[in-house]
Short mmCIF file of C-alpha atoms in Angstrom, two decimals:
data_model
loop_
_atom_site.label_atom_id
_atom_site.label_comp_id
_atom_site.label_asym_id
_atom_site.label_seq_id
_atom_site.Cartn_x
_atom_site.Cartn_y
_atom_site.Cartn_z
CA UNK E 120 7.27 -11.94 -10.60
CA UNK E 121 9.24 -14.57 -8.68
CA UNK E 122 7.09 -14.24 -5.54
CA UNK E 123 4.65 -16.91 -4.57
CA UNK E 124 2.95 -18.00 -1.37
CA UNK E 125 1.04 -21.21 -0.74
CA UNK E 126 -2.21 -21.16 1.23
CA UNK E 127 -0.52 -21.96 4.58
CA UNK E 128 1.91 -19.05 4.09
CA UNK E 129 -0.90 -16.70 3.03
CA UNK E 130 -2.77 -17.50 6.26
CA UNK E 131 0.40 -16.72 8.22
CA UNK E 132 0.69 -13.34 6.46
CA UNK E 133 -3.03 -12.59 6.93
CA UNK E 134 -2.78 -13.24 10.69
CA UNK E 135 0.28 -10.96 10.87
CA UNK E 136 -1.64 -8.23 8.99
CA UNK E 137 -4.51 -8.54 11.47
CA UNK E 138 -2.07 -8.07 14.38
CA UNK E 139 -0.49 -5.15 12.47
CA UNK E 140 -3.94 -3.52 12.41
CA UNK E 141 -4.90 -3.33 8.72
CA UNK E 142 -8.59 -2.58 8.05
CA UNK E 143 -8.99 -4.57 4.82
CA UNK E 144 -7.11 -7.53 3.35
CA UNK E 145 -7.49 -8.01 -0.38
CA UNK E 146 -6.91 -11.75 -0.29
CA UNK E 147 -6.88 -12.70 -3.95
CA UNK E 148 -8.50 -12.89 -7.38
CA UNK E 149 -10.70 -15.98 -6.90
CA UNK E 150 -11.59 -16.75 -10.53
CA UNK E 151 -7.93 -16.61 -11.60
CA UNK E 152 -6.96 -19.95 -10.02
CA UNK E 153 -8.21 -22.67 -7.63
CA UNK E 154 -5.30 -21.69 -5.36
CA UNK E 155 -6.54 -18.09 -5.06
CA UNK E 156 -10.12 -19.26 -4.48
CA UNK E 157 -9.03 -21.66 -1.73
CA UNK E 158 -6.76 -19.06 -0.09
CA UNK E 159 -9.67 -16.61 0.28
CA UNK E 160 -11.80 -19.35 1.90
CA UNK E 161 -9.02 -20.20 4.39
CA UNK E 162 -8.00 -16.59 5.14
CA UNK E 163 -11.69 -15.80 5.82
CA UNK E 164 -11.73 -18.54 8.45
CA UNK E 165 -8.39 -17.51 9.98
CA UNK E 166 -8.94 -13.78 10.67
CA UNK E 167 -11.70 -11.90 12.48
CA UNK E 168 -11.48 -8.10 12.29
CA UNK E 169 -10.27 -7.04 8.84
CA UNK E 170 -12.70 -6.87 5.94
CA UNK E 171 -11.84 -9.65 3.48
CA UNK E 172 -11.91 -8.40 -0.09
CA UNK E 173 -11.97 -10.47 -3.32
CA UNK E 174 -10.97 -8.99 -6.68
CA UNK E 175 -12.94 -9.44 -9.93
CA UNK E 176 -13.29 -8.08 -13.43
CA UNK E 177 -16.62 -6.53 -14.47
CA UNK E 178 -17.84 -10.02 -15.43
CA UNK E 179 -20.82 -11.74 -13.80
CA UNK E 180 -19.07 -15.13 -13.46
CA UNK E 181 -16.10 -13.45 -11.71
CA UNK E 182 -18.49 -11.79 -9.25
CA UNK E 183 -20.36 -15.05 -8.52
CA UNK E 184 -17.08 -16.89 -7.85
CA UNK E 185 -15.89 -14.03 -5.59
CA UNK E 186 -19.12 -14.14 -3.58
CA UNK E 187 -18.71 -17.90 -3.17
CA UNK E 188 -15.09 -17.52 -2.00
CA UNK E 189 -16.19 -15.02 0.68
CA UNK E 190 -18.83 -17.26 2.26
CA UNK E 191 -16.87 -17.69 5.54
CA UNK E 192 -15.74 -14.05 5.85
CA UNK E 193 -17.14 -12.20 8.87
CA UNK E 194 -16.92 -8.91 6.96
CA UNK E 195 -16.85 -9.20 3.18
CA UNK E 196 -16.21 -6.96 0.19
CA UNK E 197 -16.22 -7.53 -3.56
CA UNK E 198 -13.80 -5.34 -5.55
CA UNK E 199 -14.92 -5.06 -9.18
CA UNK E 200 -14.13 -2.61 -11.94
CA UNK E 201 -13.03 -1.86 -15.46
CA UNK E 202 -10.40 0.13 -17.38
CA UNK E 203 -11.41 3.73 -18.05
CA UNK E 204 -8.46 5.29 -19.92
CA UNK E 205 -8.61 5.69 -23.69
CA UNK E 206 -5.83 3.09 -24.30
CA UNK E 207 -7.78 0.55 -22.19
CA UNK E 208 -11.16 1.34 -23.78
CA UNK E 209 -9.79 1.31 -27.32
CA UNK E 210 -7.22 -1.50 -27.28
CA UNK E 211 -8.14 -3.76 -24.36
CA UNK E 212 -11.94 -3.69 -24.57
CA UNK E 213 -12.33 -2.50 -28.20
CA UNK E 214 -15.23 -0.49 -26.84
CA UNK E 215 -16.40 3.10 -26.31
CA UNK E 216 -16.86 5.38 -23.31
CA UNK E 217 -20.65 4.97 -23.01
CA UNK E 218 -20.47 1.19 -23.09
CA UNK E 219 -17.80 1.18 -20.37
CA UNK E 220 -20.12 3.18 -18.09
CA UNK E 221 -22.92 0.64 -18.74
CA UNK E 222 -20.59 -2.25 -17.88
CA UNK E 223 -19.47 -0.49 -14.69
CA UNK E 224 -23.08 0.02 -13.55
CA UNK E 225 -23.95 -3.59 -14.35
CA UNK E 226 -20.97 -4.99 -12.42
CA UNK E 227 -21.57 -2.90 -9.28
CA UNK E 228 -25.32 -3.60 -9.33
CA UNK E 229 -24.68 -7.34 -9.70
CA UNK E 230 -22.08 -7.38 -6.89
CA UNK E 231 -24.53 -5.60 -4.57
CA UNK E 232 -26.82 -8.65 -4.86
CA UNK E 233 -24.19 -10.63 -2.92
CA UNK E 234 -22.59 -8.14 -0.49
CA UNK E 235 -23.31 -4.70 0.99
CA UNK E 236 -19.71 -3.52 0.62
CA UNK E 237 -18.66 -3.11 -3.03
CA UNK E 238 -15.46 -1.39 -4.12
CA UNK E 239 -15.24 -0.18 -7.71
CA UNK E 240 -11.90 0.38 -9.47
CA UNK E 241 -11.48 2.60 -12.52
CA UNK E 242 -8.36 0.93 -13.88
CA UNK E 243 -5.74 3.33 -15.27
CA UNK E 244 -7.59 6.26 -13.68
CA UNK E 245 -4.17 7.96 -13.65
CA UNK E 246 -4.35 8.36 -17.44
CA UNK E 247 -8.14 8.88 -17.60
CA UNK E 248 -9.47 12.35 -18.37
CA UNK E 249 -10.92 13.80 -15.15
CA UNK E 250 -14.31 14.77 -16.61
CA UNK E 251 -14.93 11.26 -17.94
CA UNK E 252 -13.56 9.66 -14.78
CA UNK E 253 -16.06 11.69 -12.73
CA UNK E 254 -18.92 10.39 -14.91
CA UNK E 255 -17.82 6.76 -14.39
CA UNK E 256 -17.39 7.28 -10.64
CA UNK E 257 -20.82 8.92 -10.33
CA UNK E 258 -22.40 5.98 -12.17
CA UNK E 259 -20.64 3.47 -9.88
CA UNK E 260 -21.70 5.35 -6.72
CA UNK E 261 -25.28 5.59 -7.98
CA UNK E 262 -25.22 1.82 -8.60
CA UNK E 263 -24.24 1.23 -4.96
CA UNK E 264 -20.42 1.28 -4.74
CA UNK E 265 -19.24 2.03 -1.18
CA UNK E 266 -15.55 2.57 -2.03
CA UNK E 267 -14.14 4.08 -5.23
CA UNK E 268 -10.60 3.04 -6.09
CA UNK E 269 -8.66 5.57 -8.20
CA UNK E 270 -5.61 3.60 -9.38
CA UNK E 271 -2.54 5.11 -10.96
CA UNK E 272 -2.12 1.71 -12.60
CA UNK E 273 0.92 2.59 -14.68
CA UNK E 274 2.65 4.81 -12.10
CA UNK E 275 2.39 7.70 -14.58
CA UNK E 276 1.05 10.54 -12.42
CA UNK E 277 3.10 13.18 -10.66
CA UNK E 278 1.96 13.92 -7.08
CA UNK E 279 0.31 17.27 -7.90
CA UNK E 280 -1.65 15.62 -10.75
CA UNK E 281 -2.79 12.68 -8.66
CA UNK E 282 -3.80 14.94 -5.76
CA UNK E 283 -5.73 17.18 -8.18
CA UNK E 284 -7.51 14.12 -9.61
CA UNK E 285 -8.74 13.07 -6.14
CA UNK E 286 -9.80 16.67 -5.40
CA UNK E 287 -11.63 16.87 -8.74
CA UNK E 288 -13.69 13.79 -7.82
CA UNK E 289 -14.44 15.13 -4.32
CA UNK E 290 -15.62 18.44 -5.86
CA UNK E 291 -17.51 17.07 -8.88
CA UNK E 292 -19.11 13.81 -7.78
CA UNK E 293 -21.95 13.30 -5.30
CA UNK E 294 -20.15 10.51 -3.43
CA UNK E 295 -23.10 9.97 -1.03
CA UNK E 296 -21.26 8.00 1.71
CA UNK E 297 -18.69 6.37 -0.56
CA UNK E 298 -14.98 6.93 0.18
CA UNK E 299 -12.16 7.40 -2.31
CA UNK E 300 -9.17 5.07 -2.26
CA UNK E 301 -5.64 5.47 -3.62
CA UNK E 302 -3.84 2.64 -5.41
CA UNK E 303 -0.46 3.82 -6.69
CA UNK E 304 2.33 2.09 -8.58
CA UNK E 305 6.03 2.71 -8.36
CA UNK E 306 7.08 2.84 -12.05
CA UNK E 307 8.53 6.36 -11.68
CA UNK E 308 9.25 6.06 -7.93
CA UNK E 309 6.24 8.23 -7.02
CA UNK E 310 3.96 5.70 -5.30
CA UNK E 311 4.28 7.00 -1.73
CA UNK E 312 4.28 10.65 -2.82
CA UNK E 313 1.14 10.09 -4.90
CA UNK E 314 -0.56 8.23 -2.04
CA UNK E 315 0.21 11.10 0.34
CA UNK E 316 -1.11 13.63 -2.22
CA UNK E 317 -4.29 11.53 -2.45
CA UNK E 318 -4.77 11.52 1.33
CA UNK E 319 -4.18 15.26 1.57
CA UNK E 320 -6.85 15.84 -1.08
CA UNK E 321 -9.55 13.69 0.48
CA UNK E 322 -8.84 9.97 -0.10
CA UNK E 323 -9.65 7.97 3.04
CA UNK E 324 -8.46 4.49 2.11
CA UNK E 325 -4.98 3.65 0.85
CA UNK E 326 -4.10 0.43 -0.94
CA UNK E 327 -0.58 -0.52 0.04
CA UNK E 328 1.69 -3.57 0.31
CA UNK E 329 4.32 -4.67 2.80
CA UNK E 330 7.78 -3.71 1.49
CA UNK E 331 6.09 -2.14 -1.56
CA UNK E 332 5.97 -5.49 -3.38
CA UNK E 333 3.68 -5.58 -6.41
CA UNK E 334 3.35 -5.73 -10.17
CA UNK E 335 6.43 -4.48 -12.09
CA UNK E 336 8.28 -1.93 -9.90
CA UNK E 337 5.76 -2.44 -7.09
CA UNK E 338 3.02 -0.59 -5.20
CA UNK E 339 2.92 2.01 -2.42
CA UNK E 340 4.67 0.58 0.64
CA UNK E 341 2.54 0.34 3.78
CA UNK E 342 5.46 1.16 6.07
CA UNK E 343 6.34 4.36 4.17
CA UNK E 344 2.80 5.75 4.18
CA UNK E 345 2.19 4.84 7.84
CA UNK E 346 5.45 6.41 9.03
CA UNK E 347 5.00 9.48 6.81
CA UNK E 348 1.65 10.09 8.54
CA UNK E 349 3.16 9.32 11.98
CA UNK E 350 6.21 11.56 11.48
CA UNK E 351 4.13 14.39 10.03
CA UNK E 352 1.62 14.79 12.86
CA UNK E 353 0.99 18.33 11.53
CA UNK E 354 -1.05 16.73 8.71
CA UNK E 355 -3.54 15.46 11.31
CA UNK E 356 -4.11 11.88 10.09
CA UNK E 357 -4.25 8.65 12.12
CA UNK E 358 -4.20 4.98 11.10
CA UNK E 359 -5.01 1.83 13.08
CA UNK E 360 -1.57 0.38 12.34
CA UNK E 361 0.57 -0.75 15.28
CA UNK E 362 3.83 0.63 13.88
CA UNK E 363 5.97 -1.40 16.31
CA UNK E 364 4.93 -4.51 14.34
CA UNK E 365 6.13 -3.10 11.00
CA UNK E 366 9.68 -4.49 11.05
CA UNK E 367 8.73 -8.04 12.07
CA UNK E 368 5.94 -8.17 9.45
CA UNK E 369 8.31 -6.82 6.80
CA UNK E 370 10.93 -9.50 7.56
CA UNK E 371 8.32 -12.24 7.56
CA UNK E 372 6.92 -11.24 4.15
CA UNK E 373 10.42 -10.90 2.70
CA UNK E 374 11.42 -14.33 3.95
CA UNK E 375 8.22 -16.19 2.94
CA UNK E 376 8.26 -14.62 -0.53
CA UNK E 377 11.99 -15.10 -0.93
CA UNK E 378 12.10 -11.42 -1.92
CA UNK E 379 15.09 -9.59 -0.41
CA UNK E 380 14.67 -5.97 0.74
CA UNK E 381 17.13 -3.50 -0.77
CA UNK E 382 19.47 -2.23 1.99
CA UNK E 383 18.56 1.44 1.36
CA UNK E 384 14.77 0.80 1.39
CA UNK E 385 12.96 3.46 3.47
CA UNK E 386 11.89 2.38 7.01
CA UNK E 387 12.67 -1.37 6.76
CA UNK E 388 15.94 -1.57 4.76
CA UNK E 389 19.06 -2.77 6.57
CA UNK E 390 20.59 0.72 6.30
CA UNK E 391 17.45 2.76 7.10
CA UNK E 392 18.77 3.65 10.58
CA UNK E 393 22.49 3.10 9.93
CA UNK E 394 24.83 6.09 9.90
CA UNK E 395 28.19 5.85 8.15
CA UNK E 396 29.27 9.45 7.49
CA UNK E 397 31.40 10.95 10.24
CA UNK E 398 29.43 14.22 10.27
CA UNK E 399 26.15 12.30 10.68
CA UNK E 400 27.61 9.95 13.28
CA UNK E 401 28.88 12.80 15.41
CA UNK E 402 25.45 14.50 15.26
CA UNK E 403 23.51 11.32 16.08
CA UNK E 404 25.77 10.53 19.04
CA UNK E 405 25.16 14.03 20.42
CA UNK E 406 21.40 13.90 19.79
CA UNK E 407 19.54 11.46 17.52
CA UNK E 408 17.17 14.20 16.38
CA UNK E 409 19.99 15.71 14.34
CA UNK E 410 19.62 13.00 11.68
CA UNK E 411 16.62 10.84 12.60
CA UNK E 412 13.01 11.96 12.14
CA UNK E 413 11.71 8.80 13.82
CA UNK E 414 13.11 6.31 16.29
CA UNK E 415 13.97 2.82 15.03
CA UNK E 416 12.03 1.57 18.09
CA UNK E 417 8.87 3.15 16.57
CA UNK E 418 8.88 0.47 13.88
CA UNK E 419 10.13 -2.38 16.05
CA UNK E 420 13.90 -2.15 15.44
CA UNK E 421 16.08 -2.31 18.57
CA UNK E 422 18.36 0.64 17.85
CA UNK E 423 20.11 2.66 15.19
CA UNK E 424 23.58 1.56 14.16
CA UNK E 425 26.77 3.53 13.90
CA UNK E 426 28.79 1.71 11.25
CA UNK E 427 32.56 2.20 11.22
CA UNK E 428 33.65 3.20 7.72
CA UNK E 429 36.49 5.13 6.09
CA UNK E 430 34.35 8.24 6.65
CA UNK E 431 33.89 7.73 10.39
CA UNK E 432 35.54 10.12 12.84
CA UNK E 433 36.57 10.19 16.50
CA UNK E 434 33.00 10.22 17.87
CA UNK E 435 31.99 7.00 16.14
CA UNK E 436 35.25 5.22 17.01
CA UNK E 437 35.02 6.17 20.68
CA UNK E 438 31.35 5.08 20.74
CA UNK E 439 32.17 1.70 19.19
CA UNK E 440 35.12 1.12 21.55
CA UNK E 441 33.00 1.96 24.58
CA UNK E 442 30.35 -0.55 23.42
CA UNK E 443 33.16 -3.11 23.33
CA UNK E 444 34.11 -2.16 26.91
CA UNK E 445 37.28 -0.23 25.99
CA UNK E 446 37.72 3.23 27.47
CA UNK E 447 40.22 5.48 25.72
CA UNK E 448 41.62 8.91 26.50
CA UNK E 449 41.75 11.83 24.05
CA UNK E 450 45.52 11.42 23.74
CA UNK E 451 45.18 7.72 22.86
CA UNK E 452 42.28 8.36 20.46
CA UNK E 453 44.31 10.49 18.00
CA UNK E 454 46.85 7.86 16.94
CA UNK E 455 44.16 5.13 16.92
#
């Protein structure tokens, strides 16, 4: 809410995402508006390497319009799907479990007529019973889905539950060559934790946004997931992201969307590498590893900042004075 980009701005963001190194850009929901349709056409022309993905419901007309919007994409994907949780089946679709599986099969089969790369989402998978979810996923894979998206649409899952859900699908579905994808929301502040749990249990695509922007409280933030994987090399995962471009891309998205970043936001917030407590400042000045698990330069920020506050001590004051070209002896430092 409150964020909007016109087509020119979307192209600017898409080009920045290509430079950042993302593998797939989900560029819009083409049937939802002429603006979205047109943006997908123009983004497809503007970028080369990322797969361009268009979102649809499990409706034939949606899928036809998506295919049309992707006509200029060098690598194209249609992302279709349907709600699978009991609240969605009962109240949104006024349907039953068997009919939902039929609609899923029909949508994936239809999408495969237009493209070879079809992603299927089981909306509200977070609140869908695992046994039933596995049946839906198996049906979608059998129909030709190449990626299976397991969204925690309402941000309801705890990390151990979400990780177990991904593992359950790996263990109980013949995925053929399909890969599982995470898509986590931030309603309870768990989006990054759930995404990491998904990766550690076998998901190999993560759906993320710059600065964590997204519906309601937002989605998993690209910069948090990328830097979690980079900082925790012991987990053994790599991405294609050029982390040094994170900060500039974050600022650009924030400015174009007129969506300020909270100062204490992980990785890209104004205070993410700022130290104000005297104990922390003293440690960082002696060796940055005392309080920093990554270098600001890793994400494209020039340096950390030692902010003078009421809690600062001698070390921070001396450091600040020396930056200003003032040298001061121990005796002079005490009264100052």
